[in-house]
Amino acid sequence: MKKEPLFSYNPESGEASCLIEDKDGNIIYGIAKCHPDDMDMANEKTGCNFAYKRAYIKVLQAYKKELKIQLGALNQLYYSINRSKYFNPKSYENKMLQRQIRQKQEDISYVNDSIKNAKDELNYIIKEKDKFYQSIRKHRNEAKN
């Protein structure tokens, strides 16, 4: 990321947004909207945190797409040189190309894991917040009675 993320929050709608600029200067947008049942618990910090996590997942997905394009180009290059009558499987160039292909495959696998972990973390946090909100509501109702 080039710059710090930019956040905005609308307390009336419970909507938070986050803008992230990736390394190529692309703007990635994440948004979080408070559930209507949770408007009594809506706050800027939670909304901005959820918006940031959603934007971050989109950054990872864009990076994965870029890696797949690079891997495709490397595979095409290997296919082309492999068909040459001068192809030497033991050459330095071939070994380096194979190493680059493996590295891109590992990078894609790592990014896939990062995307899955980020989504799982976001879902876990949302579930835990919901449990917390229900607990607070329960205590509020007991205090009223």
Backbone as a chain_set.jsonl record, in Angstrom:
{"seq": "MKKEPLFSYNPESGEASCLIEDKDGNIIYGIAKCHPDDMDMANEKTGCNFAYKRAYIKVLQAYKKELKIQLGALNQLYYSINRSKYFNPKSYENKMLQRQIRQKQEDISYVNDSIKNAKDELNYIIKEKDKFYQSIRKHRNEAKN", "coords": {"N": [[0.844, -1.168, 0.0], [0.514, 2.203, -0.796], [-0.234, 4.592, 0.53], [-1.661, 5.664, 3.669], [-4.734, 4.115, 4.719], [-7.915, 5.59, 3.914], [-10.638, 6.612, 5.811], [-14.185, 6.783, 6.27], [-17.186, 7.639, 7.986], [-20.631, 7.357, 8.568], [-22.762, 8.275, 10.945], [-25.567, 8.313, 11.043], [-26.55, 6.475, 9.168], [-25.024, 4.326, 9.8], [-22.97, 3.462, 8.231], [-19.791, 2.626, 7.079], [-16.766, 3.348, 5.357], [-13.807, 2.467, 3.53], [-10.918, 3.434, 1.888], [-8.302, 2.164, 0.03], [-5.12, 2.488, -1.365], [-3.445, 0.6, -3.679], [-0.214, -0.935, -4.482], [0.141, -0.297, -7.14], [-1.221, 2.001, -7.502], [-3.935, 1.766, -7.754], [-7.257, 2.254, -6.609], [-8.858, 0.758, -3.966], [-11.902, -0.21, -2.592], [-13.64, -0.59, 0.391], [-16.542, -1.477, 2.207], [-18.764, -1.205, 4.969], [-21.788, -1.898, 6.44], [-23.977, -1.2, 8.992], [-26.097, -3.548, 10.519], [-29.639, -3.222, 10.542], [-30.879, -4.036, 12.961], [-28.847, -3.702, 14.747], [-28.308, -1.034, 15.107], [-28.408, 0.389, 17.482], [-26.017, -0.211, 18.622], [-24.11, 0.673, 16.928], [-20.937, 1.871, 15.901], [-18.143, 3.96, 15.109], [-15.496, 2.926, 15.118], [-15.735, 0.081, 14.977], [-17.191, -0.191, 12.556], [-15.403, 0.984, 10.687], [-13.252, -0.731, 10.974], [-14.324, -3.17, 9.984], [-14.843, -2.342, 7.343], [-12.248, -1.816, 6.484], [-11.109, -4.407, 6.607], [-12.601, -5.668, 4.617], [-11.814, -4.217, 2.364], [-9.114, -4.854, 2.358], [-9.209, -7.6, 1.78], [-10.105, -7.429, -0.837], [-7.853, -6.211, -1.979], [-5.99, -8.279, -1.73], [-7.232, -10.158, -3.423], [-7.027, -8.86, -5.881], [-4.269, -8.826, -6.152], [-3.784, -11.55, -6.336], [-4.975, -12.094, -8.799], [-3.233, -10.695, -10.455], [-0.879, -12.157, -10.022], [-1.637, -14.606, -11.162], [-1.803, -13.913, -13.853], [0.871, -13.336, -14.366], [1.989, -15.865, -13.876], [0.784, -17.302, -15.926], [2.025, -16.101, -18.142], [4.693, -16.856, -17.706], [4.431, -19.65, -17.905], [3.629, -19.844, -20.572], [5.925, -18.883, -21.815], [7.743, -20.89, -21.079], [6.552, -23.071, -22.377], [6.931, -22.269, -25.021], [9.779, -22.168, -25.305], [10.38, -24.749, -24.706], [9.622, -26.186, -26.886], [11.528, -25.712, -28.747], [14.196, -26.775, -30.919], [16.641, -26.429, -29.87], [16.425, -26.576, -27.2], [17.531, -26.988, -23.89], [17.221, -28.89, -21.182], [18.829, -28.83, -18.929], [19.936, -26.378, -18.787], [20.975, -23.191, -17.445], [19.123, -21.116, -17.8], [16.681, -22.476, -18.194], [16.426, -23.753, -15.708], [16.201, -21.513, -14.023], [13.843, -20.373, -15.003], [12.015, -22.396, -14.394], [12.218, -22.25, -11.617], [11.152, -19.701, -11.174], [8.513, -20.12, -12.017], [7.649, -22.012, -10.108], [7.875, -20.382, -7.838], [5.924, -18.397, -8.319], [3.649, -20.019, -8.251], [3.724, -20.831, -5.573], [3.429, -18.321, -4.373], [0.816, -17.668, -5.184], [-0.582, -19.674, -3.85], [-0.024, -18.925, -1.201], [-1.277, -16.401, -1.11], [-3.91, -17.199, -1.564], [-4.355, -18.622, 0.825], [-4.095, -16.482, 2.603], [-6.278, -14.885, 1.873], [-8.396, -16.605, 2.512], [-7.97, -16.843, 5.3], [-8.327, -14.161, 6.101], [-11.02, -13.757, 5.427], [-12.215, -15.699, 7.062], [-11.479, -14.707, 9.575], [-12.832, -12.236, 9.588], [-15.515, -13.138, 9.484], [-15.586, -14.527, 11.92], [-15.157, -12.448, 13.766], [-17.454, -10.918, 13.317], [-19.45, -12.722, 14.149], [-18.764, -12.971, 16.874], [-19.078, -10.33, 17.736], [-21.825, -10.108, 17.402], [-22.74, -11.945, 19.326], [-21.799, -10.609, 21.592], [-23.245, -8.206, 21.448], [-25.855, -9.208, 21.796], [-25.647, -10.138, 24.403], [-25.241, -7.727, 25.805], [-27.691, -6.454, 25.258], [-29.402, -8.182, 26.593], [-28.622, -7.79, 29.267], [-29.268, -5.093, 29.514], [-32.061, -5.205, 29.254], [-32.676, -6.72, 31.516], [-31.88, -4.921, 33.479], [-33.738, -2.907, 33.151], [-36.041, -4.106, 34.025]], "CA": [[0.0, 0.0, 0.0], [1.3, 3.415, -0.904], [-0.633, 5.575, 1.525], [-2.524, 5.179, 4.74], [-6.137, 4.004, 4.294], [-8.813, 6.703, 4.231], [-11.88, 6.104, 6.372], [-15.302, 7.705, 6.496], [-18.246, 6.993, 8.748], [-21.878, 8.1, 8.654], [-23.446, 7.734, 12.124], [-27.016, 8.168, 10.835], [-26.832, 5.233, 8.43], [-24.181, 3.245, 10.308], [-22.169, 2.995, 7.107], [-18.378, 2.988, 7.103], [-16.061, 2.985, 4.137], [-12.357, 2.52, 3.591], [-10.244, 3.476, 0.594], [-6.897, 1.751, 0.089], [-4.409, 2.582, -2.636], [-2.483, -0.501, -3.751], [1.133, -0.559, -4.926], [0.076, 0.206, -8.51], [-1.999, 3.233, -7.516], [-5.361, 1.472, -7.878], [-8.027, 2.52, -5.404], [-9.704, -0.364, -3.562], [-12.948, 0.326, -1.73], [-14.327, -1.531, 1.267], [-17.692, -0.843, 2.857], [-19.441, -1.975, 6.016], [-23.06, -1.279, 6.785], [-24.517, -1.757, 10.229], [-27.387, -4.214, 10.404], [-30.664, -2.372, 11.175], [-31.135, -4.459, 14.345], [-27.707, -3.346, 15.589], [-28.053, 0.41, 15.061], [-28.194, 0.891, 18.841], [-24.631, -0.515, 18.983], [-23.241, 1.124, 15.844], [-19.876, 2.812, 16.245], [-17.215, 4.249, 14.028], [-14.324, 2.046, 15.144], [-16.111, -1.243, 14.474], [-17.533, -0.072, 11.136], [-14.195, 1.234, 9.902], [-12.465, -1.963, 11.016], [-14.93, -4.103, 9.033], [-14.627, -1.808, 5.996], [-10.831, -2.03, 6.168], [-10.889, -5.826, 6.341], [-13.185, -5.991, 3.303], [-10.944, -3.626, 1.348], [-7.88, -5.639, 2.362], [-9.502, -8.835, 1.051], [-10.127, -7.078, -2.259], [-6.458, -5.997, -2.381], [-5.404, -9.612, -1.904], [-7.815, -10.783, -4.607], [-6.434, -8.201, -7.052], [-2.89, -9.302, -6.225], [-3.859, -12.935, -6.812], [-5.252, -12.021, -10.237], [-1.988, -10.268, -11.082], [0.04, -13.303, -9.975], [-2.083, -15.615, -12.133], [-1.414, -13.426, -15.183], [2.323, -13.53, -14.459], [2.229, -17.302, -13.99], [0.394, -17.689, -17.284], [3.072, -15.649, -19.062], [5.858, -17.723, -17.509], [4.103, -20.971, -18.474], [3.65, -19.704, -22.03], [7.333, -18.789, -22.204], [8.321, -22.234, -20.949], [5.995, -23.885, -23.458], [7.567, -21.857, -26.279], [11.185, -22.579, -25.395], [10.418, -26.215, -24.599], [9.377, -26.73, -28.225], [12.676, -25.406, -29.606], [15.121, -27.893, -31.102], [17.847, -26.1, -29.102], [16.073, -26.582, -25.769], [18.407, -27.77, -23.017], [16.571, -28.923, -19.868], [19.804, -28.613, -17.861], [20.502, -25.03, -18.899], [20.732, -22.244, -16.361], [17.905, -20.375, -18.114], [15.537, -23.336, -17.935], [16.314, -23.926, -14.255], [15.703, -20.258, -13.443], [12.444, -20.241, -15.401], [11.256, -23.344, -13.569], [12.197, -21.7, -10.26], [10.194, -18.582, -11.183], [7.164, -20.706, -12.107], [7.336, -22.564, -8.782], [7.712, -19.267, -6.901], [4.603, -17.803, -8.572], [2.648, -20.964, -7.745], [3.746, -20.716, -4.104], [2.851, -17.01, -4.035], [-0.636, -17.776, -5.359], [-1.065, -20.492, -2.742], [0.063, -18.102, 0.009], [-2.323, -15.378, -1.185], [-5.187, -17.91, -1.343], [-4.46, -18.858, 2.267], [-4.301, -15.186, 3.253], [-7.664, -14.488, 1.602], [-9.258, -17.47, 3.329], [-7.803, -16.466, 6.702], [-8.932, -12.849, 6.314], [-12.474, -13.942, 5.409], [-12.585, -16.428, 8.282], [-11.329, -13.779, 10.708], [-13.934, -11.284, 9.527], [-16.733, -13.851, 9.891], [-15.481, -14.816, 13.35], [-15.348, -11.194, 14.501], [-18.871, -10.552, 13.203], [-20.209, -13.612, 15.041], [-18.471, -12.626, 18.27], [-19.732, -9.034, 18.001], [-23.256, -10.373, 17.534], [-22.933, -12.531, 20.659], [-21.561, -9.548, 22.563], [-24.399, -7.295, 21.4], [-27.0, -9.89, 22.415], [-25.399, -10.141, 25.847], [-25.502, -6.367, 26.305], [-29.133, -6.222, 25.209], [-29.994, -8.984, 27.656], [-28.361, -7.097, 30.526], [-30.059, -3.851, 29.507], [-33.455, -5.563, 29.522], [-32.771, -7.126, 32.916], [-31.753, -3.727, 34.316], [-35.002, -2.161, 33.062], [-37.098, -4.831, 34.771]], "C": [[0.89, 1.233, 0.0], [1.021, 4.382, 0.234], [-1.44, 4.903, 2.619], [-3.953, 5.076, 4.223], [-6.932, 5.246, 4.711], [-10.151, 6.125, 4.674], [-12.932, 7.202, 6.396], [-16.408, 6.916, 7.195], [-19.443, 7.924, 8.807], [-22.671, 7.533, 9.829], [-24.952, 7.552, 11.935], [-27.359, 6.849, 10.146], [-26.045, 4.048, 8.977], [-23.284, 2.657, 9.239], [-20.745, 3.527, 7.217], [-17.742, 2.572, 5.791], [-14.566, 3.184, 4.337], [-11.816, 2.503, 2.172], [-8.786, 3.119, 0.806], [-6.313, 1.91, -1.303], [-3.363, 1.471, -2.666], [-1.159, -0.017, -4.337], [1.17, 0.001, -6.349], [-0.724, 1.498, -8.627], [-3.483, 3.011, -7.717], [-6.051, 1.725, -6.541], [-8.963, 1.337, -5.157], [-10.639, 0.146, -2.48], [-13.574, -0.792, -0.919], [-15.442, -0.807, 1.999], [-18.268, -1.797, 3.897], [-20.69, -1.205, 6.401], [-23.621, -1.985, 8.006], [-25.89, -2.378, 9.963], [-28.438, -3.355, 11.116], [-30.97, -2.747, 12.628], [-30.023, -4.023, 15.299], [-27.41, -1.849, 15.621], [-27.837, 1.004, 16.457], [-26.746, 0.672, 19.3], [-23.628, 0.021, 17.953], [-22.175, 2.082, 16.376], [-18.848, 2.881, 15.124], [-16.058, 3.24, 13.974], [-14.636, 0.668, 14.561], [-16.412, -1.185, 12.981], [-16.315, 0.118, 10.259], [-13.289, 0.0, 9.872], [-13.009, -2.989, 10.021], [-14.702, -3.635, 7.593], [-13.181, -2.033, 5.56], [-10.568, -3.496, 5.816], [-11.456, -6.224, 4.983], [-12.331, -5.409, 2.173], [-9.647, -4.429, 1.225], [-8.076, -6.956, 1.604], [-9.531, -8.557, -0.453], [-8.722, -6.813, -2.796], [-5.784, -7.338, -2.636], [-5.936, -10.303, -3.158], [-7.25, -10.17, -5.89], [-4.993, -8.667, -7.256], [-2.847, -10.734, -6.768], [-4.098, -12.956, -8.328], [-3.983, -11.64, -11.012], [-0.972, -11.42, -11.118], [-0.341, -14.375, -10.989], [-1.711, -15.204, -13.558], [0.085, -13.648, -15.39], [2.673, -15.011, -14.623], [1.872, -17.795, -15.392], [1.45, -17.291, -18.304], [4.319, -16.524, -18.937], [5.616, -19.112, -18.091], [4.123, -20.929, -19.995], [5.081, -19.619, -22.543], [7.994, -20.168, -22.141], [7.829, -23.138, -22.077], [6.706, -23.559, -24.777], [9.009, -22.339, -26.372], [11.332, -24.097, -25.327], [10.257, -26.867, -25.974], [10.556, -26.498, -29.185], [13.583, -26.621, -29.737], [16.426, -27.665, -30.335], [17.596, -26.116, -27.595], [17.002, -27.507, -24.989], [17.783, -27.763, -21.62], [17.526, -28.668, -18.711], [20.397, -27.206, -17.872], [20.119, -24.169, -17.692], [19.398, -21.522, -16.575], [16.657, -21.2, -17.811], [15.33, -23.52, -16.434], [15.751, -22.672, -13.583], [14.232, -20.046, -13.792], [11.57, -21.173, -14.579], [11.141, -22.845, -12.128], [11.193, -20.551, -10.161], [8.746, -19.086, -11.234], [6.744, -21.267, -10.749], [7.078, -21.444, -7.768], [6.347, -18.602, -7.087], [3.496, -18.713, -8.06], [2.573, -20.91, -6.222], [3.135, -19.391, -3.644], [1.328, -17.048, -4.132], [-1.239, -18.596, -4.219], [-1.076, -19.693, -1.439], [-1.04, -17.041, 0.036], [-3.698, -16.015, -0.989], [-5.406, -18.176, 0.14], [-4.744, -17.562, 3.02], [-5.733, -14.698, 3.059], [-8.617, -15.301, 2.476], [-9.173, -17.078, 4.797], [-8.465, -15.123, 7.01], [-10.458, -12.948, 6.331], [-12.954, -14.66, 6.665], [-12.513, -15.524, 9.509], [-12.477, -12.779, 10.744], [-15.239, -11.937, 9.974], [-16.733, -14.146, 11.384], [-15.751, -13.555, 14.177], [-16.816, -10.769, 14.46], [-19.718, -11.418, 14.126], [-20.003, -13.241, 16.503], [-19.097, -11.285, 18.649], [-21.221, -9.239, 18.212], [-23.568, -10.982, 18.902], [-22.793, -11.467, 21.743], [-22.753, -8.588, 22.62], [-25.628, -7.922, 22.05], [-26.856, -9.923, 23.93], [-25.679, -8.766, 26.454], [-26.989, -6.083, 26.317], [-29.854, -6.974, 26.331], [-29.818, -8.283, 29.002], [-29.132, -5.777, 30.622], [-31.523, -4.145, 29.848], [-33.649, -5.993, 30.972], [-32.685, -5.914, 33.838], [-33.045, -2.897, 34.279], [-36.076, -2.79, 33.913], [-36.813, -4.888, 36.214]], "O": [[1.894, 1.291, 0.711], [1.949, 4.927, 0.831], [-1.844, 3.745, 2.509], [-4.353, 5.87, 3.371], [-6.646, 5.865, 5.736], [-10.723, 5.265, 4.005], [-12.619, 8.385, 6.525], [-16.544, 5.705, 7.02], [-19.304, 9.121, 9.061], [-23.202, 6.427, 9.731], [-25.554, 6.713, 12.606], [-28.337, 6.189, 10.499], [-26.351, 2.898, 8.662], [-22.883, 1.497, 9.323], [-20.525, 4.721, 7.421], [-18.129, 1.57, 5.188], [-14.124, 3.955, 5.189], [-12.203, 1.666, 1.356], [-8.113, 3.7, 1.657], [-6.926, 1.519, -2.296], [-2.5, 1.4, -1.791], [-1.002, 1.164, -4.649], [2.118, 0.691, -6.722], [-0.887, 2.032, -9.724], [-4.232, 3.981, -7.839], [-5.496, 1.445, -5.479], [-9.754, 0.964, -6.022], [-10.217, 0.85, -1.562], [-13.989, -1.814, -1.466], [-15.291, 0.358, 2.369], [-18.261, -3.016, 3.728], [-20.64, -0.002, 6.655], [-23.725, -3.211, 8.042], [-26.727, -1.799, 9.271], [-28.16, -2.813, 12.186], [-31.285, -1.875, 13.438], [-30.225, -3.978, 16.513], [-26.359, -1.442, 16.117], [-27.153, 2.018, 16.594], [-26.3, 1.299, 20.261], [-22.422, -0.169, 18.108], [-22.456, 2.971, 17.179], [-18.719, 1.966, 14.311], [-15.693, 2.765, 12.899], [-13.876, 0.153, 13.741], [-15.943, -2.032, 12.22], [-16.198, -0.51, 9.207], [-12.639, -0.276, 8.863], [-12.236, -3.612, 9.293], [-14.4, -4.448, 6.719], [-12.919, -2.394, 4.413], [-9.882, -3.787, 4.837], [-10.856, -7.031, 4.274], [-12.153, -6.051, 1.138], [-9.148, -4.652, 0.122], [-7.188, -7.375, 0.861], [-9.038, -9.359, -1.246], [-8.425, -7.151, -3.942], [-5.091, -7.512, -3.639], [-5.18, -10.959, -3.874], [-7.021, -10.878, -6.87], [-4.552, -8.877, -8.386], [-1.974, -11.077, -7.564], [-3.488, -13.748, -9.046], [-3.701, -12.189, -12.077], [-0.294, -11.626, -12.124], [0.531, -14.984, -11.608], [-1.347, -16.05, -14.374], [0.514, -14.093, -16.455], [3.548, -15.365, -15.413], [2.589, -18.613, -15.969], [1.743, -18.052, -19.226], [4.929, -16.889, -19.942], [6.512, -19.687, -18.709], [4.583, -21.874, -20.637], [5.416, -20.204, -23.573], [8.72, -20.555, -23.057], [8.612, -23.885, -22.662], [7.041, -24.457, -25.549], [9.419, -22.863, -27.408], [12.303, -24.656, -25.837], [10.716, -27.989, -26.185], [10.572, -27.026, -30.297], [13.729, -27.403, -28.797], [17.221, -28.59, -30.167], [18.457, -25.715, -26.812], [17.23, -28.654, -25.375], [17.812, -26.737, -20.941], [17.082, -28.323, -17.615], [21.261, -26.886, -17.056], [19.105, -24.386, -17.03], [18.633, -21.341, -15.628], [15.692, -20.69, -17.242], [14.203, -23.454, -15.943], [14.921, -22.767, -12.679], [13.46, -19.584, -12.953], [10.499, -20.777, -14.117], [10.097, -22.998, -11.494], [10.467, -20.443, -9.173], [7.866, -18.538, -10.569], [5.626, -21.031, -10.291], [6.173, -21.547, -6.94], [5.683, -18.279, -6.102], [2.511, -18.235, -7.496], [1.484, -20.939, -5.649], [2.412, -19.345, -2.649], [0.634, -16.522, -3.262], [-2.291, -18.244, -3.688], [-2.029, -19.776, -0.664], [-1.661, -16.808, 1.073], [-4.557, -15.439, -0.322], [-6.507, -17.98, 0.655], [-5.537, -17.544, 3.961], [-6.334, -14.155, 3.986], [-9.527, -14.753, 3.099], [-10.199, -16.988, 5.471], [-9.092, -14.964, 8.057], [-11.115, -12.304, 7.148], [-13.965, -14.286, 7.259], [-13.385, -15.574, 10.376], [-13.033, -12.505, 11.807], [-15.986, -11.352, 10.758], [-17.768, -14.028, 12.04], [-16.485, -13.595, 15.165], [-17.357, -10.31, 15.466], [-20.605, -10.91, 14.811], [-20.957, -13.2, 17.28], [-19.592, -11.126, 19.765], [-21.818, -8.621, 19.094], [-24.533, -10.591, 19.558], [-23.575, -11.429, 22.693], [-23.208, -8.209, 23.699], [-26.361, -7.248, 22.773], [-27.837, -9.755, 24.654], [-26.297, -8.673, 27.514], [-27.503, -5.528, 27.288], [-30.795, -6.46, 26.935], [-30.762, -8.194, 29.787], [-29.591, -5.399, 31.7], [-32.143, -3.425, 30.63], [-34.665, -5.67, 31.588], [-33.35, -5.881, 34.874], [-33.4, -2.259, 35.27], [-36.929, -2.094, 34.463], [-37.595, -5.456, 36.976]]}, "num_chains": 1, "name": "protein.A"}
